[in-house]
JSON list of C-alpha atoms and ligand atoms in Angstrom, two decimals:
[
{"chain": "A", "resi": 1, "resn": "MET", "atom": "CA", "xyz": [27.67, -11.55, 9.47]},
{"chain": "A", "resi": 2, "resn": "SER", "atom": "CA", "xyz": [30.30, -10.45, 11.81]},
{"chain": "A", "resi": 3, "resn": "ALA", "atom": "CA", "xyz": [33.84, -10.75, 10.70]},
{"chain": "A", "resi": 4, "resn": "PRO", "atom": "CA", "xyz": [36.69, -12.86, 13.11]},
{"chain": "A", "resi": 5, "resn": "GLY", "atom": "CA", "xyz": [38.27, -9.89, 14.69]},
{"chain": "A", "resi": 6, "resn": "LEU", "atom": "CA", "xyz": [41.69, -9.49, 14.14]},
{"chain": "A", "resi": 7, "resn": "PRO", "atom": "CA", "xyz": [44.71, -11.64, 15.50]},
{"chain": "A", "resi": 8, "resn": "ALA", "atom": "CA", "xyz": [46.54, -10.33, 18.43]},
{"chain": "A", "resi": 9, "resn": "ARG", "atom": "CA", "xyz": [49.39, -9.81, 20.82]},
{"chain": "A", "resi": 10, "resn": "ARG", "atom": "CA", "xyz": [49.16, -9.58, 24.58]},
{"chain": "A", "resi": 11, "resn": "CYS", "atom": "CA", "xyz": [50.77, -8.08, 27.07]},
{"chain": "A", "resi": 12, "resn": "ALA", "atom": "CA", "xyz": [51.42, -10.55, 30.35]},
{"chain": "A", "resi": 13, "resn": "ARG", "atom": "CA", "xyz": [53.41, -7.54, 32.32]},
{"chain": "A", "resi": 14, "resn": "CYS", "atom": "CA", "xyz": [50.65, -4.55, 31.72]},
{"chain": "A", "resi": 15, "resn": "GLU", "atom": "CA", "xyz": [48.52, -6.82, 30.35]},
{"chain": "A", "resi": 16, "resn": "ALA", "atom": "CA", "xyz": [48.12, -4.73, 27.19]},
{"chain": "A", "resi": 17, "resn": "ALA", "atom": "CA", "xyz": [46.67, -6.46, 23.42]},
{"chain": "A", "resi": 18, "resn": "PHE", "atom": "CA", "xyz": [47.86, -5.05, 20.41]},
{"chain": "A", "resi": 19, "resn": "PRO", "atom": "CA", "xyz": [47.30, -6.45, 16.56]},
{"chain": "A", "resi": 20, "resn": "SER", "atom": "CA", "xyz": [49.73, -9.04, 15.69]},
{"chain": "A", "resi": 21, "resn": "VAL", "atom": "CA", "xyz": [50.94, -7.10, 12.71]},
{"chain": "A", "resi": 22, "resn": "GLU", "atom": "CA", "xyz": [51.81, -4.31, 14.59]},
{"chain": "A", "resi": 23, "resn": "SER", "atom": "CA", "xyz": [54.94, -6.17, 16.78]},
{"chain": "A", "resi": 24, "resn": "PRO", "atom": "CA", "xyz": [54.75, -9.40, 17.05]},
{"chain": "A", "resi": 25, "resn": "GLU", "atom": "CA", "xyz": [57.57, -9.59, 19.06]},
{"chain": "A", "resi": 26, "resn": "ARG", "atom": "CA", "xyz": [57.73, -7.18, 21.67]},
{"chain": "A", "resi": 27, "resn": "CYS", "atom": "CA", "xyz": [54.86, -5.23, 23.49]},
{"chain": "A", "resi": 28, "resn": "PRO", "atom": "CA", "xyz": [55.05, -1.50, 22.05]},
{"chain": "A", "resi": 29, "resn": "TYR", "atom": "CA", "xyz": [53.80, 0.25, 25.73]},
{"chain": "A", "resi": 30, "resn": "CYS", "atom": "CA", "xyz": [56.58, -1.84, 28.00]},
{"chain": "A", "resi": 31, "resn": "GLY", "atom": "CA", "xyz": [58.81, -3.56, 25.61]},
{"chain": "A", "resi": 32, "resn": "ASN", "atom": "CA", "xyz": [58.12, -7.08, 27.41]},
{"chain": "A", "resi": 33, "resn": "THR", "atom": "CA", "xyz": [58.65, -10.06, 25.60]},
{"chain": "A", "resi": 34, "resn": "TRP", "atom": "CA", "xyz": [56.82, -12.22, 27.04]},
{"chain": "A", "resi": 35, "resn": "LEU", "atom": "CA", "xyz": [53.50, -12.62, 25.02]},
{"chain": "A", "resi": 36, "resn": "SER", "atom": "CA", "xyz": [50.33, -13.91, 24.40]},
{"chain": "A", "resi": 37, "resn": "ASP", "atom": "CA", "xyz": [48.50, -14.67, 21.26]},
{"chain": "A", "resi": 38, "resn": "THR", "atom": "CA", "xyz": [44.82, -13.79, 21.33]},
{"chain": "A", "resi": 39, "resn": "THR", "atom": "CA", "xyz": [41.98, -12.50, 19.39]},
{"chain": "A", "resi": 40, "resn": "LEU", "atom": "CA", "xyz": [40.90, -9.39, 19.25]},
{"chain": "A", "resi": 41, "resn": "SER", "atom": "CA", "xyz": [36.47, -8.45, 18.91]},
{"chain": "A", "resi": 42, "resn": "SER", "atom": "CA", "xyz": [35.65, -7.57, 16.09]},
{"chain": "A", "resi": 43, "resn": "THR", "atom": "CA", "xyz": [33.53, -5.09, 16.98]},
{"chain": "A", "resi": 44, "resn": "GLY", "atom": "CA", "xyz": [34.78, -1.32, 19.59]},
{"chain": "A", "resi": 45, "resn": "THR", "atom": "CA", "xyz": [33.73, 1.63, 21.20]},
{"chain": "A", "resi": 46, "resn": "VAL", "atom": "CA", "xyz": [35.06, 5.03, 19.19]},
{"chain": "A", "resi": 47, "resn": "VAL", "atom": "CA", "xyz": [36.66, 7.18, 22.46]},
{"chain": "A", "resi": 48, "resn": "THR", "atom": "CA", "xyz": [37.76, 9.91, 19.97]},
{"chain": "A", "resi": 49, "resn": "SER", "atom": "CA", "xyz": [37.79, 10.96, 16.27]},
{"chain": "A", "resi": 50, "resn": "THR", "atom": "CA", "xyz": [39.03, 13.45, 13.75]},
{"chain": "A", "resi": 51, "resn": "VAL", "atom": "CA", "xyz": [37.41, 15.15, 10.27]},
{"chain": "A", "resi": 52, "resn": "VAL", "atom": "CA", "xyz": [40.18, 15.59, 8.09]},
{"chain": "A", "resi": 53, "resn": "ARG", "atom": "CA", "xyz": [39.60, 17.84, 5.52]},
{"chain": "A", "resi": 54, "resn": "VAL", "atom": "CA", "xyz": [42.77, 18.90, 4.05]},
{"chain": "A", "resi": 55, "resn": "ALA", "atom": "CA", "xyz": [45.11, 16.05, 2.65]},
{"chain": "A", "resi": 56, "resn": "PRO", "atom": "CA", "xyz": [47.81, 15.98, -0.07]},
{"chain": "A", "resi": 57, "resn": "PRO", "atom": "CA", "xyz": [46.97, 15.40, -3.62]},
{"chain": "A", "resi": 58, "resn": "GLY", "atom": "CA", "xyz": [45.73, 12.43, -5.29]},
{"chain": "A", "resi": 59, "resn": "THR", "atom": "CA", "xyz": [43.74, 11.48, -1.29]},
{"chain": "A", "resi": 60, "resn": "GLU", "atom": "CA", "xyz": [39.83, 12.03, -1.18]},
{"chain": "A", "resi": 61, "resn": "VAL", "atom": "CA", "xyz": [38.93, 14.02, 2.02]},
{"chain": "A", "resi": 62, "resn": "PRO", "atom": "CA", "xyz": [37.07, 13.80, 3.75]},
{"chain": "A", "resi": 63, "resn": "TYR", "atom": "CA", "xyz": [37.08, 11.20, 5.83]},
{"chain": "A", "resi": 64, "resn": "THR", "atom": "CA", "xyz": [37.62, 10.42, 8.90]},
{"chain": "A", "resi": 65, "resn": "LEU", "atom": "CA", "xyz": [40.20, 9.22, 11.66]},
{"chain": "A", "resi": 66, "resn": "ALA", "atom": "CA", "xyz": [39.40, 7.78, 15.15]},
{"chain": "A", "resi": 67, "resn": "TYR", "atom": "CA", "xyz": [40.94, 5.96, 18.25]},
{"chain": "A", "resi": 68, "resn": "ALA", "atom": "CA", "xyz": [38.91, 2.69, 19.52]},
{"chain": "A", "resi": 69, "resn": "ASP", "atom": "CA", "xyz": [38.68, 0.21, 21.59]},
{"chain": "A", "resi": 70, "resn": "PHE", "atom": "CA", "xyz": [38.89, -2.87, 21.21]},
{"chain": "A", "resi": 71, "resn": "ALA", "atom": "CA", "xyz": [38.72, -6.31, 23.66]},
{"chain": "A", "resi": 72, "resn": "PRO", "atom": "CA", "xyz": [41.46, -6.64, 25.86]},
{"chain": "A", "resi": 73, "resn": "GLY", "atom": "CA", "xyz": [42.60, -4.32, 25.80]},
{"chain": "A", "resi": 74, "resn": "ALA", "atom": "CA", "xyz": [43.16, -2.94, 22.82]},
{"chain": "A", "resi": 75, "resn": "ARG", "atom": "CA", "xyz": [43.24, 0.45, 21.96]},
{"chain": "A", "resi": 76, "resn": "LEU", "atom": "CA", "xyz": [43.74, 1.03, 17.92]},
{"chain": "A", "resi": 77, "resn": "PHE", "atom": "CA", "xyz": [43.92, 4.63, 15.63]},
{"chain": "A", "resi": 78, "resn": "GLY", "atom": "CA", "xyz": [42.68, 3.37, 12.22]},
{"chain": "A", "resi": 79, "resn": "ARG", "atom": "CA", "xyz": [40.35, 5.38, 8.86]},
{"chain": "A", "resi": 80, "resn": "VAL", "atom": "CA", "xyz": [37.18, 4.94, 9.62]},
{"chain": "A", "resi": 81, "resn": "ARG", "atom": "CA", "xyz": [34.67, 3.81, 6.46]},
{"chain": "A", "resi": 82, "resn": "GLY", "atom": "CA", "xyz": [31.95, 6.82, 7.37]},
{"chain": "A", "resi": 83, "resn": "SER", "atom": "CA", "xyz": [32.00, 9.10, 10.36]},
{"chain": "A", "resi": 84, "resn": "ALA", "atom": "CA", "xyz": [31.43, 7.34, 14.04]},
{"chain": "A", "resi": 85, "resn": "PRO", "atom": "CA", "xyz": [31.10, 10.00, 16.98]},
{"chain": "A", "resi": 86, "resn": "ILE", "atom": "CA", "xyz": [32.46, 8.89, 20.04]},
{"chain": "A", "resi": 87, "resn": "GLY", "atom": "CA", "xyz": [31.00, 6.23, 21.85]},
{"chain": "A", "resi": 88, "resn": "ALA", "atom": "CA", "xyz": [29.80, 4.76, 18.29]},
{"chain": "A", "resi": 89, "resn": "THR", "atom": "CA", "xyz": [30.11, 1.21, 18.25]},
{"chain": "A", "resi": 90, "resn": "VAL", "atom": "CA", "xyz": [33.16, -0.02, 15.49]},
{"chain": "A", "resi": 91, "resn": "ARG", "atom": "CA", "xyz": [33.49, -3.32, 12.90]},
{"chain": "A", "resi": 92, "resn": "LEU", "atom": "CA", "xyz": [37.24, -4.19, 13.13]},
{"chain": "A", "resi": 93, "resn": "VAL", "atom": "CA", "xyz": [37.56, -4.58, 9.32]},
{"chain": "A", "resi": 94, "resn": "PRO", "atom": "CA", "xyz": [40.61, -6.66, 7.49]},
{"chain": "A", "resi": 95, "resn": "ALA", "atom": "CA", "xyz": [42.08, -4.11, 5.15]},
{"chain": "A", "resi": 96, "resn": "PRO", "atom": "CA", "xyz": [45.16, -3.61, 3.08]},
{"chain": "A", "resi": 97, "resn": "GLU", "atom": "CA", "xyz": [48.72, -2.34, 3.76]},
{"chain": "A", "resi": 98, "resn": "PRO", "atom": "CA", "xyz": [49.91, -0.39, 5.04]},
{"chain": "A", "resi": 99, "resn": "ASP", "atom": "CA", "xyz": [46.61, -0.13, 6.80]},
{"chain": "A", "resi": 100, "resn": "HIS", "atom": "CA", "xyz": [46.21, -3.50, 8.06]},
{"chain": "A", "resi": 101, "resn": "TYR", "atom": "CA", "xyz": [42.28, -2.49, 9.25]},
{"chain": "A", "resi": 102, "resn": "VAL", "atom": "CA", "xyz": [40.04, -0.04, 9.14]},
{"chain": "A", "resi": 103, "resn": "PHE", "atom": "CA", "xyz": [37.25, 0.21, 11.03]},
{"chain": "A", "resi": 104, "resn": "GLU", "atom": "CA", "xyz": [32.98, 0.11, 10.03]},
{"chain": "A", "resi": 105, "resn": "PRO", "atom": "CA", "xyz": [29.84, 2.21, 11.97]},
{"chain": "A", "resi": 106, "resn": "GLU", "atom": "CA", "xyz": [28.21, -0.54, 12.55]},
{"chain": "A", "resi": 107, "resn": "GLU", "atom": "CA", "xyz": [24.44, -0.19, 11.88]},
{"chain": "A", "resi": 108, "resn": "LYS", "atom": "CA", "xyz": [22.00, 0.61, 14.51]},
{"chain": "A", "resi": 109, "resn": "PRO", "atom": "CA", "xyz": [18.69, -1.99, 14.82]},
{"chain": "B", "resi": 201, "resn": "ZN", "atom": "ZN1", "xyz": [52.90, -4.58, 27.50]}
]
């Protein structure tokens, strides 16, 4: 069962989309305030990722960070539960603050 997509805002000028929690009133890309409500797709495609192997004490390593694209027009940065190579499909899963969301690799059929 797929989770519902993340609530988002979409810019009427540059058409970028971004999570509502990150910038509810202003487009972070062009500064426009003419925004509409939308919902990001629940799955996206990894654009790039990296494995973090050194972190402050108390942080479990290794872990993966990635940029992934979600319709309509959002490129999000976040932590991956597991690993996610470039081109992999990931699910957008709501998470507690400060992350707001994490990426979960989509299981292959
Ligand atoms: Zn914009």
